[in-house]
Amino acid sequence: MTAPTHDTVKADEAEADAAADVAKKHVEGRSLGRIAWARLKRDKLALAGGVTVAVLILVAVFAPVLTALIGQDPNEYHQDLIDPLFGTPTGSFGGMSADHLLGVEPVNGRDVLARIIYGARVSLLVGFLSALVAVVLGTVLGILAGYFGGWLDALISRVMDMLLAFPQLLFIISLIAVVPNSMLGLEGTGVRLFVMVLVIGFFGWPYIGRIVRGQTLSLREREYVEAARSLGAGKRYILFKELLPNLIAPITVYTTLMIPTNILTEAALSFLGAGVKPPTASWGQMLNTAVRYYDQDPMFMLVPGIAIFVTVLAFNLFGDGVRDALDPKGTR
Amino acid sequence: MTNPEGADAAEPAADSTADSAAQEDAVASEANAESAAAVTMTSEDAAPGEILLRVTDLKKHFPVTKGVLKRQVAAVKAVDGLDFDVRAGETLGVVGESGCGKSTMGRLITRLLEPTHGTIEFEGRDISHLGTAGMRPLRRDVQMIFQDPYSSLNPRHPVGAIVSAPFKLQGVRPEGGVKKEVQRLLEVVGLNPEHYNRYPHEFSGGQRQRIGIARALALKPKLVVADEPVSALDVSIQAQVVNLLDDLQGELGLTYVIIAHDLSVIRHVSDRIAVMYLGKLVELTDRQSLYDGAMHPYSKALLSAVPVPDPRGKAQRGEDRILLQGDVPSPLNPPSGCRFHTRCWKATRVCKNEEPPLLQLRTGHQVACHHPENHEDQRPEDTELLSVAEKTADELDSERSAIEQRDREAVGKP
Ligand SMILES: Nc1ncnc2c1ncn2[C@@H]1O[C@H](COP(=O)(O)OP(=O)(O)O)[C@@H](O)[C@H]1O
Ligand code: SF4
Ligand SMILES: [Mg+2]
């Protein structure tokens, strides 16, 4: 029999009682989400990560406003600031000055800060949208596999295994090489962004799908699902009202941890020349240029490198915090 | 609701002469009137003592499949031929060790599972193979209380949503509104109605089980199946919850099937007790006859395991504690003949070779045993006891094939 031993029941009850005591002050019940939120607020590192992420999002959204504020355009050439002999910025630290706070690019002298600001747009756009694609695909297919089982599960699971074993970077690079310059009313960088979002999302869904499938497999055996069935609930009610609310937490955790991975993939693709097209600014592309000048102008490599590092770190800290807040015992 | 048979009877009238058509019509309307009477009869509560639920040769075999093609290689015979009635207003206790198929039986009669064989009739209507849609209206009348209060309430739903789900799912609008009715129900089961907005994790195990009871009673069901309703609870609160169930039965005129793995929980509240072993009923009788004169050795063993507050009482009854050896064998490959023979101290050759039928040996007292206790022997000619070695070998046989199966197994979905 699977009945818990009295010891665990007692412990659980003590915990529930403690929770009930805490909750006495509240007329409202405290949902698991609200408890997690309270826990997250106490986690300093996660908060720092979360604030950084929020700032990054604001920077990306208000990029035109910010660049107007600093009085720089990301695509404006400042050849007067470039040493004609070496092609590197004149002045120290990559040409840092009051006008150009983070210096200028080698060769054409575009403002680095303005390009970093605009680069955040590409990184976050691709990071978020591809995660969205992965979450939608992964959730739907994961639930279907887990809930219905049988041949559908076998099929979806095999596809996930295959995709996880696939050399995705190579695939994306070759795919980018063959997509036309304009499609579906998009041009140049638009096409590249579209393809990156779709393809990164497509290779990302099995990570979500596996988690969701596993969770669904265990959730569908819970007695509350039987209780709903014994009240006459159909499949749709069970999937959306009983199972999905319990999947939100793991999906949230894996999404916050997937976004930085996707940002790194975008940076790698842009670095390899398979990302957005010039002159659109992106951090990976800046790194690519920087490699050629790194002995003369190490500053120019450092800046986009730090931007990527800080972004990925912030997302990871926040994601870890969310995970700990939702699952303090680390049972997942 | 019209009687489908009545409609069928009217059908052939269409192409006959006007005269006979009129005649047929008369017959048909008579049939309809009859069926209407039948419908009103069944839609009212069955009078106490009438049969509410009848189960005939009920079986549930879970397929064990192998390979990608899901070829069935064996079956877990969780429930393997049950016959019993549940009468309106009574409490039927079902008892047996873990793995005897009690939960499967409960899920069959609430039609959470579809039987492999046999019929389940509720108020005279065969519900054995009704689909989700066909069962939906009946769900109001048959409800279930689950074993695990930590798994039977969705942690993401506040109590109000949990207890009002029955109204939502059945499209019922209670008098005075859903919220008021939910609060009334919470009060009925002894919870603070102000806790409407709380979540399950804010309650103790016993309180959660009360929430589950409120949900099961929301639609005023006729039959409530409670699957080990207190076995996950602390002993100190088990009695409270059992007493609550007992009180509610009187107030609401409920019929209960209460499942338990030992007799201590159900002995006070059951009118009749069914003893289950490996998917079969081995004894079915009213409570008093079971306590005074259990006939099946397995029932005897279960009885002797119940703690008796007054040890002298036990001594007077001349009973020693009978310790059952080992575990219930696997239902994948149950022992031959009497399934209990591998653990029975009275087992003889005939027990291994012939399955004892469930027979009514006294009025209202059914037993499946060749050599019953407290009754004359059914097979007095067969006296040679099986050796311990042989019984152990039979048990190992059942176990081994079960383990072999498990190694290859991918147990099929229910
Ligand atoms: N869905 C299922 N698939 C396969 N085997 C099952 C399933 N449900 C129950 N069983 C098996 O049926 C037997 C009886 O189980 P159950 O009805 O839960 O017994 P009880 O409630 O008396 O402990 C057990 O051996 C169990 O492993
Ligand atoms: S039939 Fe035989 S083995 Fe089975 S319970 Fe009776 S005496 Fe024991
Ligand atoms: Mg059980």
XYZ file of C-alpha atoms in Angstrom, chain A:
332
model
C 0.000 0.000 0.000
C 1.159 3.478 -0.721
C -0.232 5.154 2.354
C 2.408 7.344 3.926
C 3.693 6.199 7.268
C 2.373 7.924 10.308
C 5.651 9.701 10.796
C 5.546 11.520 7.497
C 1.900 12.298 7.975
C 2.631 13.793 11.351
C 5.473 15.846 9.960
C 3.317 17.050 7.105
C 0.538 17.861 9.440
C 2.843 19.789 11.701
C 3.940 21.720 8.672
C 0.386 22.304 7.552
C -0.514 23.440 11.036
C 2.416 25.814 11.077
C 1.322 27.129 7.711
C -2.198 27.460 9.063
C -0.857 29.451 12.015
C 1.018 31.791 9.732
C -2.072 32.111 7.615
C -4.321 32.993 10.523
C -3.559 36.652 10.061
C -4.737 36.449 6.498
C -8.410 36.292 5.729
C -7.406 35.348 2.225
C -5.790 31.969 1.710
C -2.169 31.963 0.713
C -1.779 30.237 -2.625
C 1.433 28.385 -3.376
C 2.243 31.142 -5.859
C 2.019 33.812 -3.191
C 4.162 31.806 -0.827
C 6.772 31.384 -3.553
C 6.681 35.111 -4.223
C 7.266 35.850 -0.542
C 10.238 33.473 -0.586
C 11.635 34.987 -3.761
C 11.516 38.443 -2.204
C 13.829 37.244 0.559
C 16.422 35.844 -1.877
C 18.954 38.677 -2.384
C 20.831 37.135 -5.319
C 17.644 36.307 -7.165
C 16.369 39.809 -6.558
C 19.600 41.297 -7.927
C 19.223 39.051 -10.971
C 15.597 39.998 -11.366
C 16.283 43.719 -11.118
C 19.065 43.416 -13.687
C 16.745 41.524 -16.023
C 14.104 44.209 -15.572
C 16.646 46.948 -16.347
C 17.793 45.045 -19.447
C 14.226 44.735 -20.651
C 13.683 48.474 -20.151
C 16.925 49.225 -21.993
C 15.850 47.048 -24.919
C 12.356 48.515 -25.057
C 13.470 52.124 -24.749
C 16.631 51.813 -26.848
C 15.738 54.755 -29.148
C 14.958 56.968 -26.159
C 18.179 56.056 -24.385
C 20.378 56.602 -27.409
C 18.690 59.957 -27.993
C 19.435 60.822 -24.345
C 23.146 60.092 -24.738
C 23.015 61.865 -28.062
C 24.425 58.982 -30.101
C 23.143 56.959 -33.018
C 24.184 53.296 -33.249
C 24.834 53.523 -36.975
C 26.534 56.888 -37.228
C 30.197 56.730 -38.386
C 32.841 58.712 -36.520
C 35.847 58.190 -38.782
C 37.516 61.226 -37.237
C 38.031 59.162 -34.083
C 39.795 56.332 -35.931
C 43.523 56.052 -36.432
C 43.734 55.737 -40.220
C 46.862 53.606 -40.012
C 45.657 50.814 -37.703
C 41.895 51.260 -38.005
C 41.604 51.381 -34.199
C 40.105 54.213 -32.156
C 42.402 57.038 -31.204
C 42.733 57.782 -27.508
C 42.941 55.303 -24.673
C 40.463 52.563 -23.653
C 38.950 52.133 -27.089
C 38.325 55.839 -27.545
C 36.330 56.400 -24.390
C 35.307 60.006 -23.926
C 32.515 62.122 -22.521
C 30.664 61.798 -25.825
C 31.382 58.120 -26.295
C 31.143 56.650 -22.825
C 32.208 53.158 -23.890
C 34.350 54.269 -26.791
C 33.885 53.697 -30.493
C 34.208 50.757 -32.861
C 37.385 50.141 -34.814
C 37.344 51.041 -38.557
C 34.108 53.051 -38.745
C 33.916 54.549 -35.249
C 30.275 53.820 -34.386
C 29.371 54.496 -30.754
C 29.813 51.341 -28.686
C 27.290 52.214 -25.971
C 24.564 52.912 -28.519
C 25.319 49.616 -30.241
C 25.290 47.731 -26.933
C 21.896 49.263 -26.155
C 20.496 48.226 -29.516
C 22.226 44.857 -29.244
C 20.177 44.179 -26.097
C 17.081 44.346 -28.291
C 18.257 41.528 -30.529
C 19.462 39.399 -27.630
C 16.307 39.724 -25.561
C 13.958 39.510 -28.524
C 15.469 36.263 -29.736
C 15.923 34.974 -26.183
C 12.305 35.566 -25.165
C 10.510 34.723 -28.393
C 12.415 31.498 -28.985
C 11.716 30.512 -25.377
C 8.053 31.260 -26.032
C 8.064 28.978 -29.070
C 9.785 26.281 -27.033
C 7.339 26.644 -24.134
C 4.238 26.466 -26.304
C 5.474 23.450 -28.270
C 6.991 21.753 -25.235
C 3.943 22.246 -23.036
C 1.398 21.075 -25.587
C 3.393 18.076 -26.786
C 4.637 17.201 -23.296
C 1.103 17.167 -21.864
C -0.212 15.135 -24.781
C 2.569 12.573 -24.409
C 2.227 12.368 -20.653
C -1.548 12.312 -20.435
C -2.501 10.109 -23.344
C 0.556 7.837 -23.345
C 0.542 4.915 -25.761
C 1.797 5.358 -29.302
C 1.479 9.162 -29.085
C 3.874 9.188 -26.144
C 6.243 6.823 -27.921
C 6.249 9.052 -31.004
C 6.722 12.347 -29.159
C 9.397 10.891 -26.894
C 11.397 9.559 -29.838
C 11.191 12.944 -31.586
C 12.425 14.638 -28.414
C 15.353 12.220 -28.120
C 16.258 12.875 -31.733
C 16.112 16.638 -31.424
C 18.185 16.604 -28.253
C 20.888 14.609 -30.039
C 20.834 16.909 -33.067
C 23.805 19.208 -33.766
C 21.572 22.257 -33.738
C 24.180 24.980 -34.244
C 25.446 23.364 -37.442
C 21.903 22.897 -38.620
C 20.963 26.518 -38.004
C 24.080 27.812 -39.748
C 23.377 25.759 -42.839
C 19.712 26.710 -42.729
C 20.554 30.420 -42.538
C 22.795 29.954 -45.554
C 19.876 28.771 -47.661
C 16.973 30.967 -46.490
C 16.177 33.762 -48.951
C 16.895 37.373 -48.103
C 13.217 38.195 -48.022
C 10.257 36.059 -47.102
C 6.807 36.440 -45.558
C 7.061 40.195 -46.022
C 10.279 40.332 -43.979
C 13.606 41.656 -45.191
C 17.241 40.966 -44.283
C 17.589 41.127 -40.495
C 13.853 40.509 -40.080
C 14.178 37.176 -41.875
C 17.207 36.254 -39.805
C 15.436 37.111 -36.552
C 12.376 35.150 -37.607
C 14.388 32.086 -38.560
C 16.486 32.256 -35.379
C 13.432 32.507 -33.149
C 11.735 29.583 -34.844
C 14.732 27.327 -35.051
C 16.136 27.993 -31.576
C 12.626 27.543 -30.208
C 12.179 24.364 -32.184
C 15.366 22.829 -30.835
C 14.529 24.042 -27.357
C 11.063 22.534 -26.888
C 12.233 19.014 -26.010
C 13.848 20.387 -22.834
C 10.483 21.756 -21.719
C 8.628 18.824 -23.258
C 10.527 16.253 -21.221
C 9.874 18.064 -17.956
C 6.194 18.584 -18.737
C 5.743 14.984 -19.853
C 7.344 13.636 -16.690
C 5.297 15.920 -14.464
C 2.088 15.071 -16.302
C 2.810 11.370 -15.938
C 2.983 11.734 -12.183
C 0.188 14.316 -11.874
C -2.359 12.296 -13.808
C -2.156 9.579 -11.160
C -3.076 12.022 -8.400
C -6.373 11.327 -6.759
C -7.673 14.812 -7.485
C -7.729 13.859 -11.145
C -9.845 10.827 -10.263
C -11.998 13.062 -8.099
C -12.639 15.348 -11.059
C -13.484 12.338 -13.217
C -15.829 11.027 -10.568
C -17.686 14.338 -10.841
C -18.074 13.920 -14.574
C -15.150 16.071 -15.769
C -14.020 15.556 -19.345
C -10.477 15.437 -20.675
C -10.371 19.152 -21.408
C -11.337 20.101 -17.854
C -8.743 17.757 -16.431
C -5.983 18.993 -18.717
C -6.664 22.705 -18.312
C -8.158 23.000 -14.844
C -6.468 20.221 -12.910
C -3.126 19.532 -14.588
C -2.025 22.801 -16.177
C -2.120 24.884 -12.958
C 0.301 22.385 -11.453
C 2.608 22.589 -14.444
C 2.971 26.374 -14.335
C 5.721 26.254 -11.708
C 8.089 23.861 -13.485
C 7.401 25.540 -16.816
C 8.255 28.941 -15.318
C 11.492 27.644 -13.870
C 12.676 26.011 -17.065
C 11.669 29.009 -19.140
C 13.677 31.440 -17.033
C 16.634 29.101 -17.302
C 16.158 28.591 -21.038
C 16.180 32.284 -21.979
C 19.895 32.805 -21.176
C 20.801 29.655 -23.118
C 18.927 31.018 -26.104
C 20.648 34.391 -25.722
C 23.982 32.599 -25.846
C 22.917 30.682 -28.944
C 21.920 33.937 -30.635
C 25.276 35.481 -29.710
C 27.108 32.454 -31.081
C 25.159 32.573 -34.328
C 25.790 36.292 -34.765
C 29.431 35.737 -33.901
C 29.628 33.134 -36.661
C 27.946 35.469 -39.113
C 24.692 33.504 -39.153
C 22.785 35.945 -36.945
C 21.299 39.335 -37.703
C 22.653 41.178 -40.724
C 24.803 44.299 -40.473
C 24.334 47.088 -39.808
C 21.888 45.872 -37.118
C 23.786 45.828 -33.845
C 24.199 42.589 -31.930
C 26.581 41.571 -29.185
C 27.814 38.432 -30.923
C 28.643 40.352 -34.059
C 30.539 42.992 -32.051
C 32.612 40.196 -30.538
C 33.342 38.882 -33.988
C 34.742 42.255 -35.055
C 36.563 42.582 -31.762
C 38.492 39.349 -32.309
C 40.312 40.946 -35.244
C 41.419 43.937 -33.193
C 41.837 42.502 -29.769
C 45.600 43.195 -29.377
C 45.231 46.852 -30.360
C 41.748 47.427 -28.887
C 41.020 44.932 -26.055
C 38.369 47.274 -24.645
C 36.123 46.600 -27.610
C 36.145 42.898 -26.858
C 35.533 43.421 -23.170
C 32.378 45.511 -23.479
C 30.080 43.152 -25.443
C 31.628 40.243 -23.551
C 30.589 41.801 -20.247
C 27.141 42.602 -21.646
C 26.570 38.946 -22.533
C 28.042 37.730 -19.267
C 25.965 40.025 -17.088
C 22.770 39.235 -18.976
C 23.202 35.481 -18.805
C 24.246 35.629 -15.160
C 21.263 37.800 -14.238
C 18.800 35.435 -15.900
C 20.412 32.407 -14.292
C 20.411 33.925 -10.809
C 16.791 34.888 -11.221
C 15.859 31.476 -12.640
C 17.596 29.648 -9.793
C 15.802 31.899 -7.336
C 12.458 31.155 -8.934
C 13.190 27.446 -8.792
C 14.156 27.563 -5.141
C 11.139 29.681 -4.304
C 8.735 27.308 -6.014
C 10.363 24.174 -4.709
C 12.248 24.895 -1.493
C 12.900 21.238 -0.717
C 14.618 20.725 -4.044
C 12.507 17.687 -4.744
C 12.229 18.238 -8.441
